[in-house]
PDB file of C-alpha atoms in Angstrom:
ATOM      1  CA  MET J   1     -62.497  -8.247 128.144  1.00  0.00           C
ATOM      2  CA  LYS J   2     -64.522  -5.544 129.853  1.00  0.00           C
ATOM      3  CA  THR J   3     -63.445  -1.917 129.659  1.00  0.00           C
ATOM      4  CA  HIS J   4     -64.335   0.571 132.345  1.00  0.00           C
ATOM      5  CA  THR J   5     -65.000   4.170 131.398  1.00  0.00           C
ATOM      6  CA  ILE J   6     -64.120   6.658 134.098  1.00  0.00           C
ATOM      7  CA  LYS J   7     -67.069   8.947 134.742  1.00  0.00           C
ATOM      8  CA  PRO J   8     -66.285  12.672 134.622  1.00  0.00           C
ATOM      9  CA  ARG J   9     -66.350  14.276 138.017  1.00  0.00           C
ATOM     10  CA  VAL J  10     -68.926  16.979 138.642  1.00  0.00           C
ATOM     11  CA  ILE J  11     -68.145  20.504 139.821  1.00  0.00           C
ATOM     12  CA  VAL J  12     -71.074  22.536 141.141  1.00  0.00           C
ATOM     13  CA  LEU J  13     -70.546  26.298 141.240  1.00  0.00           C
ATOM     14  CA  GLY J  14     -72.564  27.487 144.240  1.00  0.00           C
ATOM     15  CA  ALA J  15     -70.552  30.286 145.854  1.00  0.00           C
ATOM     16  CA  GLY J  16     -72.560  33.266 144.597  1.00  0.00           C
ATOM     17  CA  GLN J  17     -75.028  35.248 146.652  1.00  0.00           C
ATOM     18  CA  GLY J  18     -77.989  35.407 144.280  1.00  0.00           C
ATOM     19  CA  PHE J  19     -79.108  38.908 145.258  1.00  0.00           C
ATOM     20  CA  LYS J  20     -82.702  38.463 144.089  1.00  0.00           C
ATOM     21  CA  LEU J  21     -83.490  35.254 145.975  1.00  0.00           C
ATOM     22  CA  ASP J  22     -84.301  36.615 149.432  1.00  0.00           C
ATOM     23  CA  GLY J  23     -80.972  35.634 150.974  1.00  0.00           C
ATOM     24  CA  LEU J  24     -81.213  31.942 150.091  1.00  0.00           C
ATOM     25  CA  ASN J  25     -78.220  30.045 148.767  1.00  0.00           C
ATOM     26  CA  LYS J  26     -79.295  28.682 145.378  1.00  0.00           C
ATOM     27  CA  LEU J  27     -78.183  25.173 146.320  1.00  0.00           C
ATOM     28  CA  LEU J  28     -81.022  25.106 148.849  1.00  0.00           C
ATOM     29  CA  ILE J  29     -83.814  25.974 146.406  1.00  0.00           C
ATOM     30  CA  LYS J  30     -86.412  23.197 146.430  1.00  0.00           C
ATOM     31  CA  ASP J  31     -87.976  21.577 143.413  1.00  0.00           C
ATOM     32  CA  PRO J  32     -91.710  22.198 143.989  1.00  0.00           C
ATOM     33  CA  THR J  33     -92.534  18.839 142.415  1.00  0.00           C
ATOM     34  CA  THR J  34     -90.335  16.621 144.604  1.00  0.00           C
ATOM     35  CA  GLY J  35     -89.340  18.829 147.535  1.00  0.00           C
ATOM     36  CA  ASP J  36     -85.672  18.030 146.905  1.00  0.00           C
ATOM     37  CA  THR J  37     -83.143  20.840 147.044  1.00  0.00           C
ATOM     38  CA  ILE J  38     -81.009  21.517 143.982  1.00  0.00           C
ATOM     39  CA  ILE J  39     -77.956  19.964 145.625  1.00  0.00           C
ATOM     40  CA  GLU J  40     -79.988  16.861 146.523  1.00  0.00           C
ATOM     41  CA  LYS J  41     -81.176  16.568 142.933  1.00  0.00           C
ATOM     42  CA  TYR J  42     -77.624  16.898 141.602  1.00  0.00           C
ATOM     43  CA  THR J  43     -76.303  14.178 143.901  1.00  0.00           C
ATOM     44  CA  GLN J  44     -79.165  11.879 142.888  1.00  0.00           C
ATOM     45  CA  LEU J  45     -78.886  12.565 139.167  1.00  0.00           C
ATOM     46  CA  PHE J  46     -75.108  12.144 139.133  1.00  0.00           C
ATOM     47  CA  ALA J  47     -74.858   9.211 141.512  1.00  0.00           C
ATOM     48  CA  GLY J  48     -71.598   7.387 140.852  1.00  0.00           C
ATOM     49  CA  HIS J  49     -69.757  10.558 139.842  1.00  0.00           C
ATOM     50  CA  ALA J  50     -67.256  12.194 142.160  1.00  0.00           C
ATOM     51  CA  MET J  51     -68.642  15.630 143.039  1.00  0.00           C
ATOM     52  CA  THR J  52     -67.062  18.854 144.274  1.00  0.00           C
ATOM     53  CA  VAL J  53     -69.254  21.737 145.439  1.00  0.00           C
ATOM     54  CA  VAL J  54     -67.753  25.227 145.493  1.00  0.00           C
ATOM     55  CA  VAL J  55     -69.401  27.300 148.215  1.00  0.00           C
ATOM     56  CA  GLY J  56     -69.029  30.858 149.476  1.00  0.00           C
ATOM     57  CA  TYR J  57     -72.188  32.757 150.402  1.00  0.00           C
ATOM     58  CA  LYS J  58     -73.846  31.104 153.412  1.00  0.00           C
ATOM     59  CA  ALA J  59     -71.442  28.204 153.027  1.00  0.00           C
ATOM     60  CA  VAL J  60     -72.052  26.821 156.516  1.00  0.00           C
ATOM     61  CA  ALA J  61     -75.798  26.574 155.865  1.00  0.00           C
ATOM     62  CA  VAL J  62     -75.048  24.219 152.985  1.00  0.00           C
ATOM     63  CA  MET J  63     -72.135  22.312 154.540  1.00  0.00           C
ATOM     64  CA  SER J  64     -73.933  21.667 157.836  1.00  0.00           C
ATOM     65  CA  GLU J  65     -76.970  20.323 155.972  1.00  0.00           C
ATOM     66  CA  TYR J  66     -74.875  18.077 153.699  1.00  0.00           C
ATOM     67  CA  PRO J  67     -71.622  17.396 155.579  1.00  0.00           C
ATOM     68  CA  LYS J  68     -70.669  14.314 153.551  1.00  0.00           C
ATOM     69  CA  LEU J  69     -70.149  16.179 150.274  1.00  0.00           C
ATOM     70  CA  ASN J  70     -66.737  17.337 149.080  1.00  0.00           C
ATOM     71  CA  TYR J  71     -66.416  21.130 149.320  1.00  0.00           C
ATOM     72  CA  VAL J  72     -64.109  23.891 148.163  1.00  0.00           C
ATOM     73  CA  TYR J  73     -64.552  27.272 149.843  1.00  0.00           C
ATOM     74  CA  ASN J  74     -64.216  30.499 147.861  1.00  0.00           C
ATOM     75  CA  GLU J  75     -63.446  33.016 150.573  1.00  0.00           C
ATOM     76  CA  ASP J  76     -63.482  35.814 147.988  1.00  0.00           C
ATOM     77  CA  TRP J  77     -67.022  35.065 146.828  1.00  0.00           C
ATOM     78  CA  ARG J  78     -68.085  38.687 147.441  1.00  0.00           C
ATOM     79  CA  LEU J  79     -65.474  40.019 145.042  1.00  0.00           C
ATOM     80  CA  THR J  80     -65.292  37.377 142.313  1.00  0.00           C
ATOM     81  CA  GLY J  81     -67.420  35.732 139.665  1.00  0.00           C
ATOM     82  CA  ASN J  82     -67.835  32.015 139.309  1.00  0.00           C
ATOM     83  CA  SER J  83     -64.712  31.939 137.133  1.00  0.00           C
ATOM     84  CA  TYR J  84     -62.636  32.121 140.282  1.00  0.00           C
ATOM     85  CA  SER J  85     -64.769  29.461 141.957  1.00  0.00           C
ATOM     86  CA  LEU J  86     -64.119  27.182 138.999  1.00  0.00           C
ATOM     87  CA  SER J  87     -60.375  27.839 139.109  1.00  0.00           C
ATOM     88  CA  LEU J  88     -60.294  26.645 142.735  1.00  0.00           C
ATOM     89  CA  ALA J  89     -61.795  23.262 141.843  1.00  0.00           C
ATOM     90  CA  LEU J  90     -60.640  22.595 138.287  1.00  0.00           C
ATOM     91  CA  ASP J  91     -57.845  20.137 137.497  1.00  0.00           C
ATOM     92  CA  ASP J  92     -56.864  17.870 134.593  1.00  0.00           C
ATOM     93  CA  LYS J  93     -59.634  15.322 135.133  1.00  0.00           C
ATOM     94  CA  PRO J  94     -62.632  15.133 132.743  1.00  0.00           C
ATOM     95  CA  VAL J  95     -65.424  17.195 134.235  1.00  0.00           C
ATOM     96  CA  ILE J  96     -69.073  18.179 134.062  1.00  0.00           C
ATOM     97  CA  ILE J  97     -69.649  21.692 135.373  1.00  0.00           C
ATOM     98  CA  LEU J  98     -73.034  22.845 136.665  1.00  0.00           C
ATOM     99  CA  SER J  99     -74.342  26.200 137.828  1.00  0.00           C
ATOM    100  CA  ALA J 100     -76.142  25.962 141.162  1.00  0.00           C
ATOM    101  CA  ASP J 101     -79.445  27.428 139.981  1.00  0.00           C
ATOM    102  CA  LEU J 102     -80.679  24.766 137.553  1.00  0.00           C
ATOM    103  CA  ILE J 103     -83.475  22.236 137.868  1.00  0.00           C
ATOM    104  CA  PHE J 104     -83.504  19.387 135.344  1.00  0.00           C
ATOM    105  CA  ASP J 105     -84.109  15.642 135.200  1.00  0.00           C
ATOM    106  CA  THR J 106     -82.570  12.407 133.926  1.00  0.00           C
ATOM    107  CA  GLU J 107     -83.158  13.355 130.294  1.00  0.00           C
ATOM    108  CA  MET J 108     -80.670  16.198 130.669  1.00  0.00           C
ATOM    109  CA  VAL J 109     -78.149  13.860 132.299  1.00  0.00           C
ATOM    110  CA  THR J 110     -78.470  11.499 129.325  1.00  0.00           C
ATOM    111  CA  LEU J 111     -77.943  14.441 126.972  1.00  0.00           C
ATOM    112  CA  ILE J 112     -74.775  15.434 128.847  1.00  0.00           C
ATOM    113  CA  ASN J 113     -73.430  11.888 128.982  1.00  0.00           C
ATOM    114  CA  THR J 114     -73.974  11.309 125.258  1.00  0.00           C
ATOM    115  CA  ALA J 115     -72.655  14.732 124.210  1.00  0.00           C
ATOM    116  CA  PRO J 116     -69.245  14.997 122.512  1.00  0.00           C
ATOM    117  CA  ALA J 117     -66.169  14.923 124.733  1.00  0.00           C
ATOM    118  CA  ASN J 118     -66.060  18.732 124.841  1.00  0.00           C
ATOM    119  CA  ALA J 119     -69.450  20.403 124.808  1.00  0.00           C
ATOM    120  CA  VAL J 120     -71.593  23.302 125.979  1.00  0.00           C
ATOM    121  CA  ILE J 121     -75.308  22.720 126.564  1.00  0.00           C
ATOM    122  CA  THR J 122     -77.270  25.505 124.854  1.00  0.00           C
ATOM    123  CA  PHE J 123     -80.861  26.534 124.266  1.00  0.00           C
ATOM    124  CA  ASN J 124     -82.754  29.189 122.368  1.00  0.00           C
ATOM    125  CA  ALA J 125     -84.623  31.644 124.557  1.00  0.00           C
ATOM    126  CA  GLU J 126     -86.268  35.016 124.290  1.00  0.00           C
ATOM    127  CA  ASN J 127     -84.340  36.242 127.310  1.00  0.00           C
ATOM    128  CA  LYS J 128     -82.719  39.517 126.273  1.00  0.00           C
ATOM    129  CA  GLY J 129     -80.916  40.167 129.545  1.00  0.00           C
ATOM    130  CA  LEU J 130     -77.546  41.859 129.445  1.00  0.00           C
ATOM    131  CA  ASN J 131     -76.199  39.268 131.910  1.00  0.00           C
ATOM    132  CA  THR J 132     -76.986  36.350 129.624  1.00  0.00           C
ATOM    133  CA  VAL J 133     -74.062  34.238 128.391  1.00  0.00           C
ATOM    134  CA  ARG J 134     -74.438  33.579 124.668  1.00  0.00           C
ATOM    135  CA  CYS J 135     -72.611  31.282 122.242  1.00  0.00           C
ATOM    136  CA  LYS J 136     -71.473  32.110 118.741  1.00  0.00           C
ATOM    137  CA  VAL J 137     -71.959  28.811 116.931  1.00  0.00           C
ATOM    138  CA  LYS J 138     -70.892  27.771 113.435  1.00  0.00           C
ATOM    139  CA  ARG J 139     -71.539  24.245 112.153  1.00  0.00           C
ATOM    140  CA  ASN J 140     -72.315  23.112 115.717  1.00  0.00           C
ATOM    141  CA  ILE J 141     -68.940  24.350 116.990  1.00  0.00           C
ATOM    142  CA  VAL J 142     -68.794  27.054 119.676  1.00  0.00           C
ATOM    143  CA  ARG J 143     -66.604  29.825 118.295  1.00  0.00           C
ATOM    144  CA  ALA J 144     -66.914  32.184 121.269  1.00  0.00           C
ATOM    145  CA  LEU J 145     -68.976  32.940 124.376  1.00  0.00           C
ATOM    146  CA  TYR J 146     -70.001  36.478 125.206  1.00  0.00           C
ATOM    147  CA  LEU J 147     -72.249  38.447 127.525  1.00  0.00           C
ATOM    148  CA  GLY J 148     -75.208  40.306 126.090  1.00  0.00           C
ATOM    149  CA  GLU J 149     -78.547  40.326 124.326  1.00  0.00           C
ATOM    150  CA  GLY J 150     -77.514  38.054 121.479  1.00  0.00           C
ATOM    151  CA  PHE J 151     -77.115  38.427 117.738  1.00  0.00           C
ATOM    152  CA  ASN J 152     -78.496  36.347 114.872  1.00  0.00           C
ATOM    153  CA  ASN J 153     -80.366  34.127 117.325  1.00  0.00           C
ATOM    154  CA  ASP J 154     -77.192  33.098 119.148  1.00  0.00           C
ATOM    155  CA  PRO J 155     -78.212  30.453 121.726  1.00  0.00           C
ATOM    156  CA  GLU J 156     -77.887  30.900 125.457  1.00  0.00           C
ATOM    157  CA  SER J 157     -75.573  28.943 127.747  1.00  0.00           C
ATOM    158  CA  PRO J 158     -77.274  28.084 131.069  1.00  0.00           C
ATOM    159  CA  GLY J 159     -73.969  27.019 132.659  1.00  0.00           C
ATOM    160  CA  ILE J 160     -73.630  23.314 131.853  1.00  0.00           C
ATOM    161  CA  TYR J 161     -70.272  22.244 130.407  1.00  0.00           C
ATOM    162  CA  LYS J 162     -68.629  18.905 129.671  1.00  0.00           C
ATOM    163  CA  ILE J 163     -64.873  19.084 129.077  1.00  0.00           C
ATOM    164  CA  THR J 164     -62.444  16.166 128.858  1.00  0.00           C
ATOM    165  CA  ASP J 165     -59.508  17.645 126.908  1.00  0.00           C
ATOM    166  CA  THR J 166     -56.556  18.246 129.256  1.00  0.00           C
ATOM    167  CA  ARG J 167     -55.283  21.207 127.233  1.00  0.00           C
ATOM    168  CA  ILE J 168     -58.646  22.941 127.451  1.00  0.00           C
ATOM    169  CA  LEU J 169     -58.928  22.269 131.181  1.00  0.00           C
ATOM    170  CA  ARG J 170     -55.475  23.650 131.952  1.00  0.00           C
ATOM    171  CA  GLU J 171     -55.960  26.754 129.851  1.00  0.00           C
ATOM    172  CA  TRP J 172     -59.457  27.327 131.222  1.00  0.00           C
ATOM    173  CA  LYS J 173     -58.086  27.255 134.752  1.00  0.00           C
ATOM    174  CA  LYS J 174     -55.371  29.790 133.828  1.00  0.00           C
ATOM    175  CA  ARG J 175     -57.858  32.144 132.216  1.00  0.00           C
ATOM    176  CA  CYS J 176     -60.269  31.848 135.147  1.00  0.00           C
ATOM    177  CA  ILE J 177     -57.479  32.853 137.537  1.00  0.00           C
ATOM    178  CA  ALA J 178     -56.406  35.776 135.349  1.00  0.00           C
ATOM    179  CA  ASN J 179     -59.968  36.979 134.669  1.00  0.00           C
ATOM    180  CA  ARG J 180     -61.745  35.925 137.818  1.00  0.00           C
ATOM    181  CA  ASN J 181     -64.597  38.432 137.977  1.00  0.00           C
ATOM    182  CA  VAL J 182     -66.716  37.080 135.126  1.00  0.00           C
ATOM    183  CA  PHE J 183     -68.858  34.053 134.365  1.00  0.00           C
ATOM    184  CA  ALA J 184     -66.737  30.945 133.902  1.00  0.00           C
ATOM    185  CA  GLY J 185     -68.034  30.318 130.393  1.00  0.00           C
ATOM    186  CA  LEU J 186     -66.561  33.595 129.173  1.00  0.00           C
ATOM    187  CA  ASN J 187     -63.085  32.198 129.873  1.00  0.00           C
ATOM    188  CA  LEU J 188     -63.655  28.906 128.055  1.00  0.00           C
ATOM    189  CA  PRO J 189     -60.776  28.560 125.535  1.00  0.00           C
ATOM    190  CA  THR J 190     -62.770  27.881 122.376  1.00  0.00           C
ATOM    191  CA  ASP J 191     -59.666  28.709 120.339  1.00  0.00           C
ATOM    192  CA  LEU J 192     -57.746  25.590 121.436  1.00  0.00           C
ATOM    193  CA  SER J 193     -59.946  22.780 120.155  1.00  0.00           C
ATOM    194  CA  ASP J 194     -63.447  22.089 118.895  1.00  0.00           C
ATOM    195  CA  ILE J 195     -66.089  22.493 121.580  1.00  0.00           C
ATOM    196  CA  TYR J 196     -69.558  21.492 120.446  1.00  0.00           C
ATOM    197  CA  ALA J 197     -72.838  23.268 121.060  1.00  0.00           C
ATOM    198  CA  VAL J 198     -75.461  20.722 122.137  1.00  0.00           C
ATOM    199  CA  ASP J 199     -79.018  22.025 122.135  1.00  0.00           C
ATOM    200  CA  LYS J 200     -81.121  20.884 125.072  1.00  0.00           C
ATOM    201  CA  ARG J 201     -83.978  20.184 122.669  1.00  0.00           C
ATOM    202  CA  GLY J 202     -87.009  19.049 124.683  1.00  0.00           C
ATOM    203  CA  SER J 203     -85.123  18.331 127.898  1.00  0.00           C
ATOM    204  CA  LEU J 204     -86.559  19.931 131.025  1.00  0.00           C
ATOM    205  CA  LEU J 205     -84.407  22.817 132.228  1.00  0.00           C
ATOM    206  CA  HIS J 206     -85.343  25.619 134.623  1.00  0.00           C
ATOM    207  CA  GLU J 207     -82.979  28.384 135.720  1.00  0.00           C
ATOM    208  CA  ILE J 208     -83.905  30.043 139.024  1.00  0.00           C
ATOM    209  CA  ASN J 209     -82.553  33.577 139.346  1.00  0.00           C
ATOM    210  CA  THR J 210     -85.547  35.481 140.707  1.00  0.00           C
ATOM    211  CA  PRO J 211     -88.788  34.856 142.630  1.00  0.00           C
ATOM    212  CA  ILE J 212     -90.616  35.176 139.292  1.00  0.00           C
ATOM    213  CA  ASP J 213     -88.579  32.258 137.923  1.00  0.00           C
ATOM    214  CA  TYR J 214     -89.632  30.182 140.916  1.00  0.00           C
ATOM    215  CA  LEU J 215     -93.293  31.199 140.592  1.00  0.00           C
ATOM    216  CA  ASN J 216     -93.205  30.096 136.963  1.00  0.00           C
ATOM    217  CA  LEU J 217     -91.723  26.768 138.030  1.00  0.00           C
ATOM    218  CA  ILE J 218     -94.481  26.274 140.619  1.00  0.00           C
ATOM    219  CA  SER J 219     -97.109  27.149 138.017  1.00  0.00           C
ATOM    220  CA  GLN J 220     -95.707  24.613 135.534  1.00  0.00           C
ATOM    221  CA  ALA J 221     -95.489  21.937 138.216  1.00  0.00           C
ATOM    222  CA  THR J 222     -99.103  22.572 139.238  1.00  0.00           C
ATOM    223  CA  THR J 223    -100.300  22.429 135.624  1.00  0.00           C
ATOM    224  CA  GLN J 224     -98.427  19.175 135.022  1.00  0.00           C
ATOM    225  CA  HIS J 225     -99.930  17.654 138.170  1.00  0.00           C
ATOM    226  CA  GLN J 226    -103.428  18.613 137.042  1.00  0.00           C
ATOM    227  CA  ILE J 227    -102.824  17.055 133.621  1.00  0.00           C
ATOM    228  CA  GLU J 228    -101.586  13.821 135.179  1.00  0.00           C
ATOM    229  CA  ARG J 229    -104.750  13.588 137.308  1.00  0.00           C
ATOM    230  CA  LEU J 230    -107.042  13.750 134.260  1.00  0.00           C
TER     231      LEU J 230
END
């Protein structure tokens, strides 16, 4: 007898303005290797998953380009963090949550799919920015998420979460509504149940927050292309 596993739905948090990206909605950033926008890559990589995209800044530019996607509009995007965007879309269903500024490939999708039922994707980086979300991890369990430079080599959270526990989902939604001006990860209720830290290891992952980030991505893509031609 065959059993059918319900795929988690995907929520993409794309309502923010992204002040340093020349007025472009992050969902419309193009992968320099393929020419696909981030939202196109997400729909391709997570084909077969139900997807909800939370929009705000320049929402019509995204919705008119991709009218067949399912959208939630955060009309308070100017005043709120992506916690509030998440609260608008979150329900009791198992979910994969993605920030709208990430470029990755199928290896990352495999990592997410094979991760424990409740997990945060993490990586170690030298980024010392004050707006970096970090994870306190003990024996592979996330004990807390915080904003800052990091202590004792605490890994960074790029904004990829997989949560299937109904209790966690309900409490996360409540906390995101109550504390709506911060990054969604900071409201994750790590005190309710074990949530695992899953290191990205060698999986490709690029976060695009500034033109410098995009220049670095172009440079890496060019180098890889030159290597492949040898």
